[in-house]
Amino acid sequence: MSGQNGLVMPWEIRKQRGSCTETLSDLVAVEEPLQIRLEFEKWGAWQEKDLVVTMRTPGHDFDLVMGFLYAEGIIQAEKDLLGMRYCRRVKPEEEGNVVRARLRGNLAVDPENLARNFFTHASCGVCGKTAIEAVSCKAAELPLDGRWKIPADTIRSLPLALNAEQTGFNYTGGLHAAVLYDASGKMLLLREDVGRHNALDKLIGAALRQGIAPRENKIVLLSGRVSFEMVQKAVNAGIQVLVALGAPSSLAVRLAQEKNQTLIGFLKHDRFNSYSGWERIS
């Protein structure tokens, strides 16, 4: 199945119930590789470089590319990316799975640094970076001035509409979701992917491409746990409030505290845990 054919695909399975076995058709989440190729200007000439290969669920690929480049600090705004397109001169099995992204001409790009930090063949994020020093976040601290307070009831209400909107997960049980809300708890965007990091990149990219500023009093909900890099991506995107249905890691908590991010985990309809930035919660 090519990279443009959707979130799920049918698969014949055998289901065991006690001593009985039946053969039936089920749906599984689609997972395919996506290669991102950069085009950038260096010494007055256009150059091309294979940046990363990530395992993702096809769909919203341009959101994924935009969000990845932004969350990793390669671009600072949507205008830094002149265009994206699927490569046509590829093998049949690669059709729809290779995206070429052209950066604006005067954008500073270091090919050696890119090769060092983004050589990976999985969506596991930081593990694809080859230096311990890569486990850091150079983004500035997020504003924490007390002018924005979120009622606890608003936070607890965030997952209410998630099940109805998370179509791919409902069919397969195999997709992560990242959701963007406004300050009142209204859902603005939702993206799904087999990879947690990809879902967040897709969400960030979609917001940028639709002119929605994640930095302006927005809330992001993650359907799973929160790792260091999930917080790092959110901080780089300026997201002040990061909420998760699962647990955060120790490095995630430390980074959120260091950057003044409100980090919430174990969100249920009647409770949640605040790990940092609880000054934003009323």
PDB file of N, CA, C and O in Angstrom, residues 165-241:
ATOM      1  N   GLU A 165     -13.542  11.476  17.666  1.00  0.00           N
ATOM      2  CA  GLU A 165     -12.744  12.071  16.592  1.00  0.00           C
ATOM      3  C   GLU A 165     -11.549  11.227  16.186  1.00  0.00           C
ATOM      4  O   GLU A 165     -11.023  11.383  15.083  1.00  0.00           O
ATOM      5  N   GLN A 166     -11.101  10.309  17.059  1.00  0.00           N
ATOM      6  CA  GLN A 166      -9.893   9.526  16.779  1.00  0.00           C
ATOM      7  C   GLN A 166     -10.265   8.301  15.949  1.00  0.00           C
ATOM      8  O   GLN A 166     -10.256   7.169  16.422  1.00  0.00           O
ATOM      9  N   THR A 167     -10.568   8.542  14.686  1.00  0.00           N
ATOM     10  CA  THR A 167     -11.117   7.506  13.810  1.00  0.00           C
ATOM     11  C   THR A 167     -10.186   6.316  13.647  1.00  0.00           C
ATOM     12  O   THR A 167     -10.598   5.162  13.769  1.00  0.00           O
ATOM     13  N   GLY A 168      -8.912   6.590  13.350  1.00  0.00           N
ATOM     14  CA  GLY A 168      -7.979   5.500  13.107  1.00  0.00           C
ATOM     15  C   GLY A 168      -7.804   4.601  14.315  1.00  0.00           C
ATOM     16  O   GLY A 168      -7.738   3.372  14.194  1.00  0.00           O
ATOM     17  N   PHE A 169      -7.734   5.189  15.489  1.00  0.00           N
ATOM     18  CA  PHE A 169      -7.581   4.394  16.710  1.00  0.00           C
ATOM     19  C   PHE A 169      -8.814   3.527  16.942  1.00  0.00           C
ATOM     20  O   PHE A 169      -8.702   2.366  17.344  1.00  0.00           O
ATOM     21  N   ASN A 170      -9.996   4.089  16.703  1.00  0.00           N
ATOM     22  CA  ASN A 170     -11.216   3.327  16.928  1.00  0.00           C
ATOM     23  C   ASN A 170     -11.281   2.089  16.046  1.00  0.00           C
ATOM     24  O   ASN A 170     -11.846   1.057  16.438  1.00  0.00           O
ATOM     25  N   TYR A 171     -10.726   2.172  14.832  1.00  0.00           N
ATOM     26  CA  TYR A 171     -10.722   1.017  13.935  1.00  0.00           C
ATOM     27  C   TYR A 171      -9.640   0.001  14.287  1.00  0.00           C
ATOM     28  O   TYR A 171      -9.822  -1.202  14.069  1.00  0.00           O
ATOM     29  N   THR A 172      -8.512   0.462  14.784  1.00  0.00           N
ATOM     30  CA  THR A 172      -7.350  -0.425  14.913  1.00  0.00           C
ATOM     31  C   THR A 172      -6.806  -0.564  16.327  1.00  0.00           C
ATOM     32  O   THR A 172      -6.168  -1.565  16.645  1.00  0.00           O
ATOM     33  N   GLY A 173      -6.981   0.438  17.170  1.00  0.00           N
ATOM     34  CA  GLY A 173      -6.350   0.432  18.490  1.00  0.00           C
ATOM     35  C   GLY A 173      -4.853   0.635  18.416  1.00  0.00           C
ATOM     36  O   GLY A 173      -4.154   0.470  19.421  1.00  0.00           O
ATOM     37  N   GLY A 174      -4.327   1.023  17.234  1.00  0.00           N
ATOM     38  CA  GLY A 174      -2.881   1.069  17.049  1.00  0.00           C
ATOM     39  C   GLY A 174      -2.309   2.419  16.682  1.00  0.00           C
ATOM     40  O   GLY A 174      -1.186   2.479  16.183  1.00  0.00           O
ATOM     41  N   LEU A 175      -3.057   3.504  16.899  1.00  0.00           N
ATOM     42  CA  LEU A 175      -2.572   4.818  16.505  1.00  0.00           C
ATOM     43  C   LEU A 175      -2.565   5.773  17.700  1.00  0.00           C
ATOM     44  O   LEU A 175      -3.473   5.760  18.521  1.00  0.00           O
ATOM     45  N   HIS A 176      -1.525   6.594  17.765  1.00  0.00           N
ATOM     46  CA  HIS A 176      -1.455   7.656  18.756  1.00  0.00           C
ATOM     47  C   HIS A 176      -2.124   8.909  18.213  1.00  0.00           C
ATOM     48  O   HIS A 176      -2.221   9.105  16.995  1.00  0.00           O
ATOM     49  N   ALA A 177      -2.583   9.774  19.121  1.00  0.00           N
ATOM     50  CA  ALA A 177      -3.206  11.032  18.717  1.00  0.00           C
ATOM     51  C   ALA A 177      -2.527  12.198  19.416  1.00  0.00           C
ATOM     52  O   ALA A 177      -2.059  12.085  20.550  1.00  0.00           O
ATOM     53  N   ALA A 178      -2.485  13.330  18.725  1.00  0.00           N
ATOM     54  CA  ALA A 178      -2.083  14.612  19.302  1.00  0.00           C
ATOM     55  C   ALA A 178      -3.168  15.607  18.925  1.00  0.00           C
ATOM     56  O   ALA A 178      -3.567  15.675  17.764  1.00  0.00           O
ATOM     57  N   VAL A 179      -3.649  16.355  19.917  1.00  0.00           N
ATOM     58  CA  VAL A 179      -4.811  17.212  19.718  1.00  0.00           C
ATOM     59  C   VAL A 179      -4.492  18.624  20.193  1.00  0.00           C
ATOM     60  O   VAL A 179      -3.897  18.812  21.256  1.00  0.00           O
ATOM     61  N   LEU A 180      -4.930  19.607  19.410  1.00  0.00           N
ATOM     62  CA  LEU A 180      -4.741  21.016  19.758  1.00  0.00           C
ATOM     63  C   LEU A 180      -6.076  21.626  20.163  1.00  0.00           C
ATOM     64  O   LEU A 180      -7.071  21.493  19.456  1.00  0.00           O
ATOM     65  N   TYR A 181      -6.082  22.308  21.322  1.00  0.00           N
ATOM     66  CA  TYR A 181      -7.269  22.986  21.838  1.00  0.00           C
ATOM     67  C   TYR A 181      -6.960  24.466  22.030  1.00  0.00           C
ATOM     68  O   TYR A 181      -5.806  24.848  22.262  1.00  0.00           O
ATOM     69  N   ASP A 182      -8.022  25.275  22.009  1.00  0.00           N
ATOM     70  CA  ASP A 182      -7.830  26.671  22.379  1.00  0.00           C
ATOM     71  C   ASP A 182      -7.939  26.807  23.893  1.00  0.00           C
ATOM     72  O   ASP A 182      -8.102  25.811  24.617  1.00  0.00           O
ATOM     73  N   ALA A 183      -7.850  28.031  24.406  1.00  0.00           N
ATOM     74  CA  ALA A 183      -7.816  28.246  25.855  1.00  0.00           C
ATOM     75  C   ALA A 183      -9.095  27.807  26.548  1.00  0.00           C
ATOM     76  O   ALA A 183      -9.084  27.492  27.744  1.00  0.00           O
ATOM     77  N   SER A 184     -10.212  27.754  25.812  1.00  0.00           N
ATOM     78  CA  SER A 184     -11.483  27.360  26.414  1.00  0.00           C
ATOM     79  C   SER A 184     -11.710  25.850  26.382  1.00  0.00           C
ATOM     80  O   SER A 184     -12.725  25.363  26.889  1.00  0.00           O
ATOM     81  N   GLY A 185     -10.796  25.103  25.769  1.00  0.00           N
ATOM     82  CA  GLY A 185     -10.956  23.658  25.654  1.00  0.00           C
ATOM     83  C   GLY A 185     -11.642  23.212  24.387  1.00  0.00           C
ATOM     84  O   GLY A 185     -11.998  22.039  24.240  1.00  0.00           O
ATOM     85  N   LYS A 186     -11.808  24.103  23.419  1.00  0.00           N
ATOM     86  CA  LYS A 186     -12.400  23.738  22.126  1.00  0.00           C
ATOM     87  C   LYS A 186     -11.356  23.074  21.239  1.00  0.00           C
ATOM     88  O   LYS A 186     -10.264  23.593  21.061  1.00  0.00           O
ATOM     89  N   MET A 187     -11.701  21.900  20.681  1.00  0.00           N
ATOM     90  CA  MET A 187     -10.775  21.179  19.811  1.00  0.00           C
ATOM     91  C   MET A 187     -10.595  21.916  18.497  1.00  0.00           C
ATOM     92  O   MET A 187     -11.561  22.255  17.819  1.00  0.00           O
ATOM     93  N   LEU A 188      -9.341  22.170  18.119  1.00  0.00           N
ATOM     94  CA  LEU A 188      -9.024  22.857  16.877  1.00  0.00           C
ATOM     95  C   LEU A 188      -8.496  21.914  15.805  1.00  0.00           C
ATOM     96  O   LEU A 188      -8.868  22.007  14.640  1.00  0.00           O
ATOM     97  N   LEU A 189      -7.608  21.001  16.201  1.00  0.00           N
ATOM     98  CA  LEU A 189      -6.977  20.091  15.251  1.00  0.00           C
ATOM     99  C   LEU A 189      -6.685  18.765  15.943  1.00  0.00           C
ATOM    100  O   LEU A 189      -6.395  18.728  17.154  1.00  0.00           O
ATOM    101  N   LEU A 190      -6.708  17.689  15.153  1.00  0.00           N
ATOM    102  CA  LEU A 190      -6.307  16.369  15.650  1.00  0.00           C
ATOM    103  C   LEU A 190      -5.523  15.663  14.560  1.00  0.00           C
ATOM    104  O   LEU A 190      -5.913  15.697  13.395  1.00  0.00           O
ATOM    105  N   ARG A 191      -4.428  15.034  14.946  1.00  0.00           N
ATOM    106  CA  ARG A 191      -3.644  14.232  14.013  1.00  0.00           C
ATOM    107  C   ARG A 191      -3.315  12.889  14.664  1.00  0.00           C
ATOM    108  O   ARG A 191      -3.075  12.819  15.876  1.00  0.00           O
ATOM    109  N   GLU A 192      -3.309  11.828  13.832  1.00  0.00           N
ATOM    110  CA  GLU A 192      -3.008  10.479  14.309  1.00  0.00           C
ATOM    111  C   GLU A 192      -1.804   9.911  13.571  1.00  0.00           C
ATOM    112  O   GLU A 192      -1.544  10.246  12.424  1.00  0.00           O
ATOM    113  N   ASP A 193      -1.086   9.036  14.241  1.00  0.00           N
ATOM    114  CA  ASP A 193       0.039   8.355  13.604  1.00  0.00           C
ATOM    115  C   ASP A 193       0.437   7.163  14.458  1.00  0.00           C
ATOM    116  O   ASP A 193       0.202   7.135  15.674  1.00  0.00           O
ATOM    117  N   VAL A 194       1.069   6.184  13.813  1.00  0.00           N
ATOM    118  CA  VAL A 194       1.566   5.026  14.541  1.00  0.00           C
ATOM    119  C   VAL A 194       2.700   5.415  15.486  1.00  0.00           C
ATOM    120  O   VAL A 194       2.955   4.722  16.468  1.00  0.00           O
ATOM    121  N   GLY A 195       3.363   6.532  15.216  1.00  0.00           N
ATOM    122  CA  GLY A 195       4.436   7.023  16.074  1.00  0.00           C
ATOM    123  C   GLY A 195       3.980   8.228  16.895  1.00  0.00           C
ATOM    124  O   GLY A 195       3.372   9.156  16.367  1.00  0.00           O
ATOM    125  N   ARG A 196       4.284   8.226  18.197  1.00  0.00           N
ATOM    126  CA  ARG A 196       3.889   9.351  19.062  1.00  0.00           C
ATOM    127  C   ARG A 196       4.516  10.652  18.577  1.00  0.00           C
ATOM    128  O   ARG A 196       3.869  11.698  18.529  1.00  0.00           O
ATOM    129  N   HIS A 197       5.805  10.590  18.236  1.00  0.00           N
ATOM    130  CA  HIS A 197       6.519  11.795  17.802  1.00  0.00           C
ATOM    131  C   HIS A 197       5.944  12.324  16.491  1.00  0.00           C
ATOM    132  O   HIS A 197       5.814  13.533  16.301  1.00  0.00           O
ATOM    133  N   ASN A 198       5.589  11.404  15.599  1.00  0.00           N
ATOM    134  CA  ASN A 198       5.027  11.821  14.319  1.00  0.00           C
ATOM    135  C   ASN A 198       3.670  12.493  14.496  1.00  0.00           C
ATOM    136  O   ASN A 198       3.347  13.456  13.796  1.00  0.00           O
ATOM    137  N   ALA A 199       2.853  11.968  15.400  1.00  0.00           N
ATOM    138  CA  ALA A 199       1.546  12.572  15.636  1.00  0.00           C
ATOM    139  C   ALA A 199       1.704  14.018  16.090  1.00  0.00           C
ATOM    140  O   ALA A 199       0.978  14.909  15.639  1.00  0.00           O
ATOM    141  N   LEU A 200       2.665  14.265  16.981  1.00  0.00           N
ATOM    142  CA  LEU A 200       2.892  15.629  17.453  1.00  0.00           C
ATOM    143  C   LEU A 200       3.468  16.504  16.353  1.00  0.00           C
ATOM    144  O   LEU A 200       3.061  17.661  16.191  1.00  0.00           O
ATOM    145  N   ASP A 201       4.400  15.972  15.577  1.00  0.00           N
ATOM    146  CA  ASP A 201       4.940  16.742  14.445  1.00  0.00           C
ATOM    147  C   ASP A 201       3.833  17.103  13.454  1.00  0.00           C
ATOM    148  O   ASP A 201       3.777  18.225  12.943  1.00  0.00           O
ATOM    149  N   LYS A 202       2.943  16.152  13.157  1.00  0.00           N
ATOM    150  CA  LYS A 202       1.840  16.417  12.245  1.00  0.00           C
ATOM    151  C   LYS A 202       0.945  17.524  12.791  1.00  0.00           C
ATOM    152  O   LYS A 202       0.491  18.400  12.041  1.00  0.00           O
ATOM    153  N   LEU A 203       0.693  17.488  14.088  1.00  0.00           N
ATOM    154  CA  LEU A 203      -0.168  18.496  14.694  1.00  0.00           C
ATOM    155  C   LEU A 203       0.474  19.882  14.611  1.00  0.00           C
ATOM    156  O   LEU A 203      -0.187  20.861  14.227  1.00  0.00           O
ATOM    157  N   ILE A 204       1.755  19.961  14.961  1.00  0.00           N
ATOM    158  CA  ILE A 204       2.465  21.247  14.902  1.00  0.00           C
ATOM    159  C   ILE A 204       2.495  21.771  13.468  1.00  0.00           C
ATOM    160  O   ILE A 204       2.243  22.943  13.204  1.00  0.00           O
ATOM    161  N   GLY A 205       2.807  20.885  12.527  1.00  0.00           N
ATOM    162  CA  GLY A 205       2.850  21.287  11.123  1.00  0.00           C
ATOM    163  C   GLY A 205       1.501  21.740  10.608  1.00  0.00           C
ATOM    164  O   GLY A 205       1.394  22.720   9.870  1.00  0.00           O
ATOM    165  N   ALA A 206       0.442  21.033  10.998  1.00  0.00           N
ATOM    166  CA  ALA A 206      -0.905  21.406  10.561  1.00  0.00           C
ATOM    167  C   ALA A 206      -1.282  22.785  11.093  1.00  0.00           C
ATOM    168  O   ALA A 206      -1.875  23.600  10.376  1.00  0.00           O
ATOM    169  N   ALA A 207      -0.928  23.057  12.343  1.00  0.00           N
ATOM    170  CA  ALA A 207      -1.233  24.365  12.932  1.00  0.00           C
ATOM    171  C   ALA A 207      -0.513  25.474  12.168  1.00  0.00           C
ATOM    172  O   ALA A 207      -1.112  26.506  11.835  1.00  0.00           O
ATOM    173  N   LEU A 208       0.755  25.262  11.862  1.00  0.00           N
ATOM    174  CA  LEU A 208       1.520  26.266  11.135  1.00  0.00           C
ATOM    175  C   LEU A 208       0.946  26.495   9.747  1.00  0.00           C
ATOM    176  O   LEU A 208       0.789  27.634   9.303  1.00  0.00           O
ATOM    177  N   ARG A 209       0.611  25.434   9.054  1.00  0.00           N
ATOM    178  CA  ARG A 209       0.112  25.542   7.689  1.00  0.00           C
ATOM    179  C   ARG A 209      -1.281  26.169   7.636  1.00  0.00           C
ATOM    180  O   ARG A 209      -1.669  26.734   6.624  1.00  0.00           O
ATOM    181  N   GLN A 210      -2.034  26.086   8.744  1.00  0.00           N
ATOM    182  CA  GLN A 210      -3.377  26.667   8.781  1.00  0.00           C
ATOM    183  C   GLN A 210      -3.402  28.017   9.475  1.00  0.00           C
ATOM    184  O   GLN A 210      -4.471  28.570   9.730  1.00  0.00           O
ATOM    185  N   GLY A 211      -2.226  28.542   9.789  1.00  0.00           N
ATOM    186  CA  GLY A 211      -2.157  29.866  10.382  1.00  0.00           C
ATOM    187  C   GLY A 211      -2.581  29.932  11.831  1.00  0.00           C
ATOM    188  O   GLY A 211      -2.954  30.996  12.328  1.00  0.00           O
ATOM    189  N   ILE A 212      -2.512  28.794  12.546  1.00  0.00           N
ATOM    190  CA  ILE A 212      -2.861  28.754  13.969  1.00  0.00           C
ATOM    191  C   ILE A 212      -1.561  28.800  14.772  1.00  0.00           C
ATOM    192  O   ILE A 212      -0.711  27.920  14.621  1.00  0.00           O
ATOM    193  N   ALA A 213      -1.391  29.801  15.606  1.00  0.00           N
ATOM    194  CA  ALA A 213      -0.152  29.967  16.365  1.00  0.00           C
ATOM    195  C   ALA A 213      -0.196  29.131  17.639  1.00  0.00           C
ATOM    196  O   ALA A 213      -0.958  29.449  18.562  1.00  0.00           O
ATOM    197  N   PRO A 214       0.606  28.037  17.728  1.00  0.00           N
ATOM    198  CA  PRO A 214       0.591  27.212  18.945  1.00  0.00           C
ATOM    199  C   PRO A 214       1.047  27.975  20.184  1.00  0.00           C
ATOM    200  O   PRO A 214       0.760  27.563  21.309  1.00  0.00           O
ATOM    201  N   ARG A 215       1.773  29.073  20.006  1.00  0.00           N
ATOM    202  CA  ARG A 215       2.317  29.822  21.137  1.00  0.00           C
ATOM    203  C   ARG A 215       1.249  30.652  21.863  1.00  0.00           C
ATOM    204  O   ARG A 215       1.471  31.088  22.976  1.00  0.00           O
ATOM    205  N   GLU A 216       0.129  30.881  21.231  1.00  0.00           N
ATOM    206  CA  GLU A 216      -0.863  31.801  21.781  1.00  0.00           C
ATOM    207  C   GLU A 216      -1.939  31.062  22.573  1.00  0.00           C
ATOM    208  O   GLU A 216      -3.012  30.744  22.074  1.00  0.00           O
ATOM    209  N   ASN A 217      -1.640  30.767  23.831  1.00  0.00           N
ATOM    210  CA  ASN A 217      -2.604  30.194  24.770  1.00  0.00           C
ATOM    211  C   ASN A 217      -3.317  28.967  24.212  1.00  0.00           C
ATOM    212  O   ASN A 217      -4.544  28.902  24.162  1.00  0.00           O
ATOM    213  N   LYS A 218      -2.516  28.006  23.784  1.00  0.00           N
ATOM    214  CA  LYS A 218      -3.062  26.754  23.270  1.00  0.00           C
ATOM    215  C   LYS A 218      -2.697  25.601  24.204  1.00  0.00           C
ATOM    216  O   LYS A 218      -1.716  25.658  24.959  1.00  0.00           O
ATOM    217  N   ILE A 219      -3.483  24.537  24.130  1.00  0.00           N
ATOM    218  CA  ILE A 219      -3.272  23.322  24.915  1.00  0.00           C
ATOM    219  C   ILE A 219      -3.096  22.156  23.950  1.00  0.00           C
ATOM    220  O   ILE A 219      -3.837  22.050  22.965  1.00  0.00           O
ATOM    221  N   VAL A 220      -2.141  21.277  24.227  1.00  0.00           N
ATOM    222  CA  VAL A 220      -1.958  20.072  23.415  1.00  0.00           C
ATOM    223  C   VAL A 220      -2.175  18.845  24.286  1.00  0.00           C
ATOM    224  O   VAL A 220      -1.620  18.743  25.392  1.00  0.00           O
ATOM    225  N   LEU A 221      -2.987  17.923  23.796  1.00  0.00           N
ATOM    226  CA  LEU A 221      -3.259  16.657  24.475  1.00  0.00           C
ATOM    227  C   LEU A 221      -2.608  15.521  23.706  1.00  0.00           C
ATOM    228  O   LEU A 221      -2.768  15.426  22.486  1.00  0.00           O
ATOM    229  N   LEU A 222      -1.897  14.645  24.411  1.00  0.00           N
ATOM    230  CA  LEU A 222      -1.276  13.465  23.825  1.00  0.00           C
ATOM    231  C   LEU A 222      -1.986  12.222  24.356  1.00  0.00           C
ATOM    232  O   LEU A 222      -2.287  12.135  25.545  1.00  0.00           O
ATOM    233  N   SER A 223      -2.195  11.238  23.482  1.00  0.00           N
ATOM    234  CA  SER A 223      -2.962  10.057  23.876  1.00  0.00           C
ATOM    235  C   SER A 223      -2.135   9.047  24.655  1.00  0.00           C
ATOM    236  O   SER A 223      -2.701   8.115  25.229  1.00  0.00           O
ATOM    237  N   GLY A 224      -0.816   9.201  24.671  1.00  0.00           N
ATOM    238  CA  GLY A 224       0.029   8.226  25.348  1.00  0.00           C
ATOM    239  C   GLY A 224       0.882   8.841  26.438  1.00  0.00           C
ATOM    240  O   GLY A 224       0.499   9.803  27.101  1.00  0.00           O
ATOM    241  N   ARG A 225       2.077   8.276  26.603  1.00  0.00           N
ATOM    242  CA  ARG A 225       2.990   8.797  27.612  1.00  0.00           C
ATOM    243  C   ARG A 225       3.801   9.956  27.042  1.00  0.00           C
ATOM    244  O   ARG A 225       3.746  10.233  25.845  1.00  0.00           O
ATOM    245  N   VAL A 226       4.570  10.617  27.921  1.00  0.00           N
ATOM    246  CA  VAL A 226       5.319  11.798  27.510  1.00  0.00           C
ATOM    247  C   VAL A 226       6.809  11.559  27.749  1.00  0.00           C
ATOM    248  O   VAL A 226       7.250  11.422  28.892  1.00  0.00           O
ATOM    249  N   SER A 227       7.586  11.530  26.679  1.00  0.00           N
ATOM    250  CA  SER A 227       9.031  11.370  26.776  1.00  0.00           C
ATOM    251  C   SER A 227       9.708  12.737  26.726  1.00  0.00           C
ATOM    252  O   SER A 227       9.073  13.763  26.506  1.00  0.00           O
ATOM    253  N   PHE A 228      11.018  12.736  26.924  1.00  0.00           N
ATOM    254  CA  PHE A 228      11.798  13.967  26.861  1.00  0.00           C
ATOM    255  C   PHE A 228      11.578  14.686  25.543  1.00  0.00           C
ATOM    256  O   PHE A 228      11.329  15.896  25.505  1.00  0.00           O
ATOM    257  N   GLU A 229      11.647  13.938  24.425  1.00  0.00           N
ATOM    258  CA  GLU A 229      11.579  14.618  23.139  1.00  0.00           C
ATOM    259  C   GLU A 229      10.188  15.170  22.842  1.00  0.00           C
ATOM    260  O   GLU A 229      10.051  16.159  22.115  1.00  0.00           O
ATOM    261  N   MET A 230       9.154  14.555  23.400  1.00  0.00           N
ATOM    262  CA  MET A 230       7.821  15.114  23.211  1.00  0.00           C
ATOM    263  C   MET A 230       7.732  16.495  23.849  1.00  0.00           C
ATOM    264  O   MET A 230       7.170  17.432  23.274  1.00  0.00           O
ATOM    265  N   VAL A 231       8.302  16.632  25.046  1.00  0.00           N
ATOM    266  CA  VAL A 231       8.338  17.940  25.700  1.00  0.00           C
ATOM    267  C   VAL A 231       9.226  18.893  24.905  1.00  0.00           C
ATOM    268  O   VAL A 231       8.885  20.065  24.704  1.00  0.00           O
ATOM    269  N   GLN A 232      10.366  18.399  24.432  1.00  0.00           N
ATOM    270  CA  GLN A 232      11.291  19.228  23.663  1.00  0.00           C
ATOM    271  C   GLN A 232      10.615  19.789  22.415  1.00  0.00           C
ATOM    272  O   GLN A 232      10.714  20.990  22.121  1.00  0.00           O
ATOM    273  N   LYS A 233       9.906  18.937  21.674  1.00  0.00           N
ATOM    274  CA  LYS A 233       9.204  19.401  20.477  1.00  0.00           C
ATOM    275  C   LYS A 233       8.150  20.440  20.839  1.00  0.00           C
ATOM    276  O   LYS A 233       7.997  21.462  20.157  1.00  0.00           O
ATOM    277  N   ALA A 234       7.403  20.184  21.910  1.00  0.00           N
ATOM    278  CA  ALA A 234       6.353  21.107  22.319  1.00  0.00           C
ATOM    279  C   ALA A 234       6.924  22.453  22.748  1.00  0.00           C
ATOM    280  O   ALA A 234       6.386  23.508  22.410  1.00  0.00           O
ATOM    281  N   VAL A 235       8.030  22.420  23.489  1.00  0.00           N
ATOM    282  CA  VAL A 235       8.672  23.667  23.919  1.00  0.00           C
ATOM    283  C   VAL A 235       9.179  24.439  22.709  1.00  0.00           C
ATOM    284  O   VAL A 235       9.001  25.659  22.600  1.00  0.00           O
ATOM    285  N   ASN A 236       9.825  23.762  21.781  1.00  0.00           N
ATOM    286  CA  ASN A 236      10.319  24.427  20.569  1.00  0.00           C
ATOM    287  C   ASN A 236       9.177  25.081  19.790  1.00  0.00           C
ATOM    288  O   ASN A 236       9.380  26.114  19.130  1.00  0.00           O
ATOM    289  N   ALA A 237       7.986  24.477  19.842  1.00  0.00           N
ATOM    290  CA  ALA A 237       6.832  25.034  19.149  1.00  0.00           C
ATOM    291  C   ALA A 237       6.132  26.109  19.974  1.00  0.00           C
ATOM    292  O   ALA A 237       5.162  26.714  19.498  1.00  0.00           O
ATOM    293  N   GLY A 238       6.589  26.334  21.204  1.00  0.00           N
ATOM    294  CA  GLY A 238       5.996  27.363  22.055  1.00  0.00           C
ATOM    295  C   GLY A 238       4.742  26.938  22.780  1.00  0.00           C
ATOM    296  O   GLY A 238       3.990  27.778  23.283  1.00  0.00           O
ATOM    297  N   ILE A 239       4.488  25.628  22.865  1.00  0.00           N
ATOM    298  CA  ILE A 239       3.275  25.118  23.517  1.00  0.00           C
ATOM    299  C   ILE A 239       3.449  25.201  25.028  1.00  0.00           C
ATOM    300  O   ILE A 239       4.323  24.546  25.600  1.00  0.00           O
ATOM    301  N   GLN A 240       2.596  25.985  25.687  1.00  0.00           N
ATOM    302  CA  GLN A 240       2.750  26.244  27.114  1.00  0.00           C
ATOM    303  C   GLN A 240       2.140  25.161  27.997  1.00  0.00           C
ATOM    304  O   GLN A 240       2.584  24.965  29.129  1.00  0.00           O
ATOM    305  N   VAL A 241       1.110  24.471  27.488  1.00  0.00           N
ATOM    306  CA  VAL A 241       0.408  23.464  28.291  1.00  0.00           C
ATOM    307  C   VAL A 241       0.374  22.150  27.523  1.00  0.00           C
ATOM    308  O   VAL A 241      -0.219  22.062  26.441  1.00  0.00           O
TER     309      VAL A 241
END
